[in-house]
Amino acid sequence: MTNHTTDQPTLDIAVEEEAAWKRRLTITVAAAQVAAARRREQKKLAKSIRIKGFRKGKVPQNVIEQQYGPLIDQRTVNAVIDRAFRDAMREKELQPVGDPVVGEVQYGAGEPLTFKVDIEIMPEVRLGRIGGFRVERPPVEVAEEEVDELLERLRGERAVLEPVERGPAVGDVVSVKIAETEADESRPYRFELGTGMALPDVEEAILSLEPGGQGEFDVRYPDDFEEAELAGQERRLHIELSDVKGKRLPELSDDFASEVGDFDTLEALRDTIREDLAKHHEREADQAVQERLIDSLIEANPFEVPASLIANYLDRVINAPEDAEEEQVQAARRSLEPAAERQIKRQLILDRLIEEHELVATDEDVEERLRSLAEDRGAAVADLKRQLAREKQLDVLRQQLAIEKAFALLEAESTVQ
């Protein structure tokens, strides 16, 4: 039996470990404490109720009991359970995640109150092994096709749009009007064909029209369409093609290179693109190595994730509209559960690694990174620091530096091929 001061419940707490992350508590509150709580609830109610024939706050106790006894009991049970649960969490040093589930409440006049509560807690992460892993680093190669693709994208950004007399083709910019029926008010749209900005059925319909032409077409919306009421539906739309503009691309030349940036020749532009792509692939390879190390770390130090943590994570990433179909929302949640569980494990195991090996970012680390960022942005260190402080990003920067130290440790303890 746990003794408390007179203003705290006297509790008997039994804890069962149903899983590494789940506990069932059986909590018993002494009869005297329950009775004291009931008197408090009765007094609070007596101050607020009005009964004909009695002044407010002067209603006799027996009258209150006759008319409001069950309500007082319910309020007593709620108050005692709430306080006892909080006291039990402190005494047993438990930190629940998600909402507790209370059940099997036993309450009677002059008797102790007993209830059971199921809680999920943060999993305990034990790092028995943090090294000796062998992971492969993806090759870093830049294909000339990638350089060509970026050059074509630069050409497209500087293309001149010109009206054409022919039918539309992929790559053209079209202006269309779309409505449910010809009589409905249409909505104008302007986009480039082939970029995925329009539904496939809509693009196919547009490609069948001539400038100034119109028609009605059956259009199917994909199952994951952002407007839930249209997802998976088929509608008949009236589509009018107002005009078509083709792109006149600039020639790839030294003049084009000088227009893009400070490049004397086209080959100099290609070299810079190639270098930028190589840096991009290097970063991708670094990230791949880090994620493979994390997967190895999780596999070597397994632990379970509470269902409530996964549910809370999915609540944040799935912002479903109120009128969304429940079946579709649940299907989306099920499809994302493995990725959510993996992301939670990633964060928890990194936090544990940082804590256990004291991989905190020092003030010197932060200042050094600020100097590097300021140099890249062409800004003063003091100005950048004030900006990040204003945006509450300094702590984020400090945490990122700690994570970088964690990955450096993992790489040092393993073999990267």
Coordinates of C-alpha atoms in Angstrom, one line a residue:
M1 CA 0.0 0.0 0.0
T2 CA 1.3 3.4 -1.0
N3 CA 0.9 6.2 1.6
H4 CA 0.3 9.8 0.5
T5 CA -0.5 13.0 2.3
T6 CA -4.2 13.5 3.2
D7 CA -5.0 15.4 0.0
Q8 CA -3.8 12.6 -2.2
P9 CA -5.5 9.2 -2.9
T10 CA -4.1 6.1 -1.2
L11 CA -3.4 3.7 -4.0
D12 CA -2.6 0.1 -4.5
I13 CA -1.1 -0.4 -7.9
A14 CA -0.4 -3.7 -9.7
V15 CA 1.4 -3.5 -13.0
E16 CA 1.3 -6.3 -15.7
E17 CA 3.6 -6.2 -18.7
E18 CA 1.5 -7.4 -21.6
A19 CA 4.2 -6.3 -24.2
A20 CA 7.4 -4.4 -24.2
W21 CA 5.4 -1.3 -24.9
K22 CA 2.1 -2.1 -23.2
R23 CA 1.1 -2.2 -19.5
R24 CA -2.1 -3.1 -17.7
L25 CA -2.5 -1.5 -14.3
T26 CA -5.0 -2.5 -11.7
I27 CA -5.5 0.5 -9.4
T28 CA -7.4 0.4 -6.1
V29 CA -8.2 3.7 -4.3
A30 CA -8.9 3.4 -0.5
A31 CA -12.5 3.7 0.6
A32 CA -11.8 6.8 2.7
Q33 CA -10.3 8.6 -0.2
V34 CA -13.3 7.7 -2.4
A35 CA -15.7 8.9 0.3
A36 CA -13.8 12.2 0.6
A37 CA -13.9 12.7 -3.2
R38 CA -17.7 12.0 -3.2
R39 CA -18.2 14.7 -0.5
R40 CA -16.3 17.2 -2.6
E41 CA -18.4 16.4 -5.7
Q42 CA -21.6 16.7 -3.6
K43 CA -20.5 20.1 -2.3
K44 CA -19.6 21.4 -5.7
L45 CA -23.0 20.3 -7.1
A46 CA -24.9 21.8 -4.1
K47 CA -23.4 25.2 -4.9
S48 CA -24.6 25.2 -8.5
I49 CA -28.1 23.5 -8.5
R50 CA -31.4 25.2 -8.1
I51 CA -34.4 23.3 -6.7
K52 CA -37.8 24.9 -6.3
G53 CA -38.5 25.8 -2.7
F54 CA -34.9 26.1 -1.7
R55 CA -32.4 29.0 -1.9
K56 CA -29.3 28.3 -4.1
G57 CA -26.7 26.6 -2.0
K58 CA -29.1 25.7 0.8
V59 CA -30.6 22.5 -0.6
P60 CA -30.6 19.8 2.1
Q61 CA -28.2 16.9 1.6
N62 CA -30.9 14.3 1.6
V63 CA -32.8 16.1 -1.2
I64 CA -29.6 16.4 -3.3
E65 CA -29.0 12.7 -2.8
Q66 CA -32.5 11.8 -3.8
Q67 CA -32.4 13.7 -7.1
Y68 CA -28.7 13.7 -8.0
G69 CA -27.2 10.7 -6.3
P70 CA -26.3 8.8 -9.6
L71 CA -24.8 12.0 -11.0
I72 CA -22.7 12.5 -7.9
D73 CA -21.5 8.9 -8.2
Q74 CA -20.5 9.3 -11.8
R75 CA -18.6 12.5 -11.1
T76 CA -16.9 10.9 -8.2
V77 CA -15.8 7.9 -10.3
N78 CA -14.5 10.2 -13.0
A79 CA -12.6 12.4 -10.6
V80 CA -11.1 9.5 -8.6
I81 CA -10.0 7.6 -11.7
D82 CA -8.5 10.7 -13.3
R83 CA -6.4 11.6 -10.2
A84 CA -5.5 8.0 -9.4
F85 CA -4.3 7.5 -12.9
R86 CA -2.0 10.5 -12.8
D87 CA -0.6 9.6 -9.4
A88 CA 0.0 6.0 -10.6
M89 CA 1.9 7.3 -13.6
R90 CA 4.1 9.4 -11.4
E91 CA 4.7 6.7 -8.8
K92 CA 5.6 4.0 -11.4
E93 CA 7.5 6.5 -13.6
L94 CA 5.5 5.6 -16.7
Q95 CA 5.1 7.9 -19.7
P96 CA 2.1 6.8 -21.7
V97 CA 1.7 7.5 -25.4
G98 CA -1.8 7.8 -26.8
D99 CA -5.0 7.7 -24.7
P100 CA -5.4 5.2 -21.8
V101 CA -8.2 2.7 -22.0
V102 CA -10.1 2.4 -18.7
G103 CA -12.3 -0.6 -17.9
E104 CA -13.6 -3.0 -15.2
V105 CA -14.5 -0.2 -12.8
Q106 CA -15.8 -1.5 -9.4
Y107 CA -17.4 1.1 -7.2
G108 CA -19.8 0.8 -4.3
A109 CA -20.8 3.0 -1.3
G110 CA -18.3 2.8 1.5
E111 CA -15.9 0.5 -0.5
P112 CA -12.6 1.0 -2.3
L113 CA -12.8 1.9 -6.0
T114 CA -10.9 -0.4 -8.3
F115 CA -10.3 -0.1 -12.0
K116 CA -8.0 -1.4 -14.7
V117 CA -6.3 0.8 -17.3
D118 CA -4.3 -0.3 -20.4
I119 CA -1.6 2.1 -21.6
E120 CA 1.1 2.1 -24.2
I121 CA 4.5 3.5 -23.3
M122 CA 7.5 4.6 -25.2
P123 CA 9.5 1.5 -26.2
E124 CA 12.8 0.9 -24.5
V125 CA 15.5 0.9 -27.1
R126 CA 18.6 -1.1 -26.2
L127 CA 21.7 -0.8 -28.3
G128 CA 23.5 -4.1 -28.0
R129 CA 25.3 -3.6 -31.4
I130 CA 26.0 -0.5 -33.4
G131 CA 28.8 -1.6 -35.7
G132 CA 30.2 -4.4 -37.8
F133 CA 27.7 -3.9 -40.6
R134 CA 28.6 -4.1 -44.2
V135 CA 26.6 -1.9 -46.6
E136 CA 27.1 -1.0 -50.2
R137 CA 27.4 2.5 -51.5
P138 CA 25.5 3.0 -54.8
P139 CA 27.8 3.9 -57.7
V140 CA 28.0 7.6 -58.6
E141 CA 27.9 8.0 -62.3
V142 CA 26.6 10.8 -64.5
A143 CA 25.3 9.6 -67.9
E144 CA 25.4 12.0 -70.8
E145 CA 21.7 11.4 -71.2
E146 CA 21.2 13.2 -67.9
V147 CA 23.1 16.2 -69.1
D148 CA 21.1 16.3 -72.3
E149 CA 17.9 16.0 -70.4
L150 CA 18.8 19.0 -68.2
L151 CA 19.9 21.0 -71.3
E152 CA 16.5 20.3 -72.9
R153 CA 14.8 21.4 -69.8
L154 CA 16.7 24.7 -69.9
R155 CA 15.7 25.1 -73.5
G156 CA 12.1 24.5 -72.7
E157 CA 12.2 27.2 -70.0
R158 CA 13.4 29.7 -72.6
A159 CA 11.1 28.5 -75.4
V160 CA 9.0 31.0 -77.2
L161 CA 5.3 30.1 -77.5
E162 CA 3.8 30.5 -81.0
P163 CA 0.3 29.8 -82.3
V164 CA 0.0 26.8 -84.6
E165 CA -2.7 25.9 -87.1
R166 CA -2.4 22.1 -86.6
G167 CA -3.9 19.8 -84.0
P168 CA -2.3 19.7 -80.5
A169 CA 0.7 17.4 -79.7
V170 CA 2.5 16.5 -76.6
G171 CA 4.7 19.4 -75.5
D172 CA 2.2 22.0 -76.8
V173 CA 0.6 24.5 -74.4
V174 CA -3.2 24.4 -74.7
S175 CA -6.0 26.6 -73.5
V176 CA -9.2 24.7 -72.8
K177 CA -12.6 25.1 -71.2
I178 CA -14.1 22.2 -69.2
A179 CA -17.5 21.8 -67.8
E180 CA -19.9 19.0 -66.7
T181 CA -22.1 19.7 -69.7
E182 CA -22.1 22.2 -72.5
A183 CA -24.8 24.3 -70.7
D184 CA -22.8 24.5 -67.4
E185 CA -20.4 27.3 -66.7
S186 CA -17.0 26.2 -67.9
R187 CA -13.7 26.6 -66.2
P188 CA -10.6 27.8 -68.2
Y189 CA -7.3 25.9 -68.0
R190 CA -3.9 26.4 -69.5
F191 CA -1.2 23.8 -69.3
E192 CA 1.4 21.9 -71.3
L193 CA 0.4 18.5 -72.7
G194 CA 2.4 15.5 -71.5
T195 CA 3.5 17.0 -68.1
G196 CA 0.8 15.2 -66.1
M197 CA -1.0 18.3 -65.1
A198 CA -4.3 17.0 -66.6
L199 CA -5.9 13.6 -66.2
P200 CA -4.9 11.0 -68.9
D201 CA -8.5 10.9 -70.3
V202 CA -8.6 14.7 -70.5
E203 CA -5.3 14.8 -72.4
E204 CA -6.4 12.1 -74.7
A205 CA -9.6 14.0 -75.4
I206 CA -7.7 17.3 -76.1
L207 CA -5.3 15.5 -78.5
S208 CA -8.4 14.4 -80.6
L209 CA -9.6 18.0 -81.1
E210 CA -8.6 20.8 -83.5
P211 CA -8.2 24.4 -82.3
G212 CA -11.7 25.8 -81.8
G213 CA -13.2 22.3 -81.6
Q214 CA -15.3 20.8 -78.7
G215 CA -16.9 17.6 -77.6
E216 CA -18.1 15.5 -74.8
F217 CA -15.9 12.8 -73.4
D218 CA -16.0 10.1 -70.6
V219 CA -13.3 10.8 -68.1
R220 CA -12.3 8.5 -65.2
Y221 CA -10.8 10.0 -62.1
P222 CA -8.0 7.9 -60.4
D223 CA -8.8 6.1 -57.1
D224 CA -6.3 8.4 -55.3
F225 CA -7.7 11.7 -56.7
E226 CA -7.3 14.6 -54.3
E227 CA -11.0 15.4 -54.4
A228 CA -12.4 12.5 -52.5
E229 CA -15.9 12.8 -53.9
L230 CA -14.5 12.3 -57.5
A231 CA -12.0 9.6 -56.7
G232 CA -12.7 6.4 -58.7
Q233 CA -15.6 8.1 -60.4
E234 CA -16.4 8.4 -64.1
R235 CA -17.9 11.7 -65.4
R236 CA -18.9 13.0 -68.8
L237 CA -17.2 16.3 -69.4
H238 CA -17.6 18.9 -72.1
I239 CA -14.2 20.0 -73.3
E240 CA -13.5 22.9 -75.7
L241 CA -10.0 23.5 -77.1
S242 CA -9.6 27.3 -77.4
D243 CA -6.1 27.5 -78.8
V244 CA -2.8 25.7 -79.2
K245 CA 0.7 27.1 -78.9
G246 CA 3.8 25.3 -79.9
K247 CA 7.3 25.8 -78.5
R248 CA 10.1 27.3 -80.5
L249 CA 13.2 26.1 -78.7
P250 CA 16.5 28.1 -78.8
E251 CA 19.4 26.5 -80.6
L252 CA 22.0 24.9 -78.4
S253 CA 25.0 27.2 -78.9
D254 CA 27.6 29.3 -77.1
D255 CA 25.1 32.2 -77.2
F256 CA 22.5 30.0 -75.5
A257 CA 25.1 29.1 -72.8
S258 CA 25.8 32.8 -72.2
E259 CA 22.1 33.5 -71.8
V260 CA 21.7 30.8 -69.2
G261 CA 24.6 32.0 -67.1
D262 CA 28.2 33.1 -67.0
F263 CA 29.4 30.6 -69.5
D264 CA 31.7 31.3 -72.5
T265 CA 30.8 28.1 -74.3
L266 CA 28.1 25.4 -74.5
E267 CA 30.7 22.9 -73.4
A268 CA 31.4 25.0 -70.2
L269 CA 27.7 24.9 -69.5
R270 CA 27.7 21.1 -70.0
D271 CA 30.6 20.7 -67.6
T272 CA 28.9 22.7 -64.9
I273 CA 25.7 20.6 -65.3
R274 CA 27.8 17.4 -65.1
E275 CA 29.5 18.6 -61.9
D276 CA 26.1 19.6 -60.3
L277 CA 24.7 16.2 -61.2
A278 CA 27.7 14.4 -59.7
K279 CA 27.2 16.4 -56.5
H280 CA 23.6 15.5 -56.5
H281 CA 24.3 11.8 -57.0
E282 CA 26.9 11.9 -54.2
R283 CA 24.3 13.3 -51.8
E284 CA 21.9 10.6 -52.9
A285 CA 24.6 7.9 -52.3
D286 CA 25.3 9.3 -48.9
Q287 CA 21.7 9.2 -48.0
A288 CA 21.4 5.6 -49.3
V289 CA 24.3 4.5 -47.1
Q290 CA 22.8 6.2 -44.1
E291 CA 19.4 4.5 -44.6
R292 CA 21.1 1.1 -45.1
L293 CA 23.0 1.6 -41.9
I294 CA 19.8 2.5 -40.0
D295 CA 18.1 -0.6 -41.4
S296 CA 21.0 -2.7 -40.2
L297 CA 21.0 -1.0 -36.8
I298 CA 17.2 -1.6 -36.4
E299 CA 17.6 -5.2 -37.4
A300 CA 20.4 -5.8 -34.9
N301 CA 18.5 -4.1 -32.1
P302 CA 14.9 -4.9 -32.6
F303 CA 12.1 -3.3 -30.7
E304 CA 8.3 -2.9 -31.1
V305 CA 6.5 0.3 -31.8
P306 CA 3.2 1.1 -29.9
A307 CA 0.2 1.1 -32.2
S308 CA -0.8 4.6 -30.9
L309 CA 2.6 6.0 -32.1
I310 CA 1.9 4.7 -35.6
A311 CA -1.7 6.0 -35.4
N312 CA -0.6 9.5 -34.3
Y313 CA 2.0 9.6 -37.1
L314 CA -0.6 8.7 -39.7
D315 CA -3.0 11.3 -38.3
R316 CA -0.3 13.9 -39.1
V317 CA 0.6 12.8 -42.6
I318 CA -2.9 11.9 -43.8
N319 CA -4.9 15.1 -43.9
A320 CA -8.1 13.6 -45.2
P321 CA -11.1 15.9 -45.8
E322 CA -14.1 15.5 -43.6
D323 CA -16.2 14.1 -46.4
A324 CA -13.6 11.5 -47.4
E325 CA -14.8 7.9 -47.8
E326 CA -13.8 6.1 -44.6
E327 CA -12.9 3.0 -46.5
Q328 CA -10.4 4.9 -48.7
V329 CA -8.9 6.7 -45.7
Q330 CA -8.4 3.3 -43.9
A331 CA -6.9 1.8 -47.1
A332 CA -4.4 4.8 -47.2
R333 CA -3.5 4.3 -43.6
R334 CA -2.9 0.6 -44.1
S335 CA -0.7 1.2 -47.1
L336 CA 1.4 3.7 -45.1
E337 CA 1.7 1.8 -41.9
P338 CA 5.0 0.0 -42.7
A339 CA 6.7 3.3 -43.8
A340 CA 5.3 5.0 -40.6
E341 CA 6.6 2.3 -38.4
R342 CA 10.0 2.4 -40.0
Q343 CA 10.2 6.2 -39.7
I344 CA 9.3 6.0 -36.0
K345 CA 11.9 3.3 -35.4
R346 CA 14.5 5.4 -37.3
Q347 CA 13.9 8.4 -35.0
L348 CA 13.8 6.5 -31.8
I349 CA 17.0 4.5 -32.4
L350 CA 18.9 7.7 -33.6
D351 CA 17.7 9.5 -30.4
R352 CA 19.0 6.6 -28.3
L353 CA 22.3 6.5 -30.2
I354 CA 22.8 10.2 -29.7
E355 CA 21.9 10.0 -26.0
E356 CA 24.0 7.0 -25.2
H357 CA 27.1 8.2 -26.9
E358 CA 26.6 11.9 -26.0
L359 CA 26.7 13.1 -29.6
V360 CA 25.4 16.6 -28.8
A361 CA 26.2 19.5 -31.0
T362 CA 28.4 22.0 -29.2
D363 CA 28.1 25.8 -29.5
E364 CA 31.3 25.6 -31.6
D365 CA 29.7 23.1 -34.0
V366 CA 26.7 25.4 -34.4
E367 CA 28.9 28.4 -35.1
E368 CA 31.0 26.6 -37.6
R369 CA 27.9 25.4 -39.5
L370 CA 26.4 28.9 -39.4
R371 CA 29.6 30.3 -40.9
S372 CA 29.4 27.7 -43.7
L373 CA 25.8 28.4 -44.4
A374 CA 26.3 32.2 -44.3
E375 CA 29.2 31.9 -46.8
D376 CA 27.0 29.8 -49.2
R377 CA 24.2 32.3 -49.0
G378 CA 26.4 35.4 -49.2
A379 CA 25.0 36.6 -45.8
A380 CA 26.5 37.8 -42.6
V381 CA 26.7 35.2 -39.8
A382 CA 25.0 37.4 -37.3
D383 CA 22.1 38.1 -39.7
L384 CA 21.7 34.4 -40.5
K385 CA 21.7 33.5 -36.8
R386 CA 19.1 36.1 -36.0
Q387 CA 16.9 34.8 -38.8
L388 CA 17.1 31.2 -37.7
A389 CA 16.4 32.2 -34.1
R390 CA 13.4 34.2 -35.3
E391 CA 12.2 31.2 -37.3
K392 CA 12.9 28.8 -34.3
Q393 CA 15.3 26.8 -36.5
L394 CA 18.4 27.0 -34.3
D395 CA 17.3 23.9 -32.3
V396 CA 16.5 22.1 -35.5
L397 CA 20.1 22.9 -36.8
R398 CA 21.6 21.7 -33.5
Q399 CA 19.6 18.4 -33.8
Q400 CA 20.6 17.9 -37.4
L401 CA 24.3 18.3 -36.4
A402 CA 23.8 15.6 -33.7
I403 CA 22.2 13.3 -36.3
E404 CA 25.2 13.9 -38.6
K405 CA 27.5 12.9 -35.7
A406 CA 25.4 9.7 -35.2
F407 CA 25.8 8.7 -38.8
A408 CA 29.5 9.5 -38.7
L409 CA 29.8 7.1 -35.7
L410 CA 27.8 4.4 -37.5
E411 CA 30.0 4.7 -40.6
A412 CA 33.2 4.5 -38.6
E413 CA 32.0 1.3 -36.8
S414 CA 31.0 -0.4 -40.1
T415 CA 32.3 -1.2 -43.6
V416 CA 30.9 0.8 -46.5
Q417 CA 31.8 -0.7 -49.8

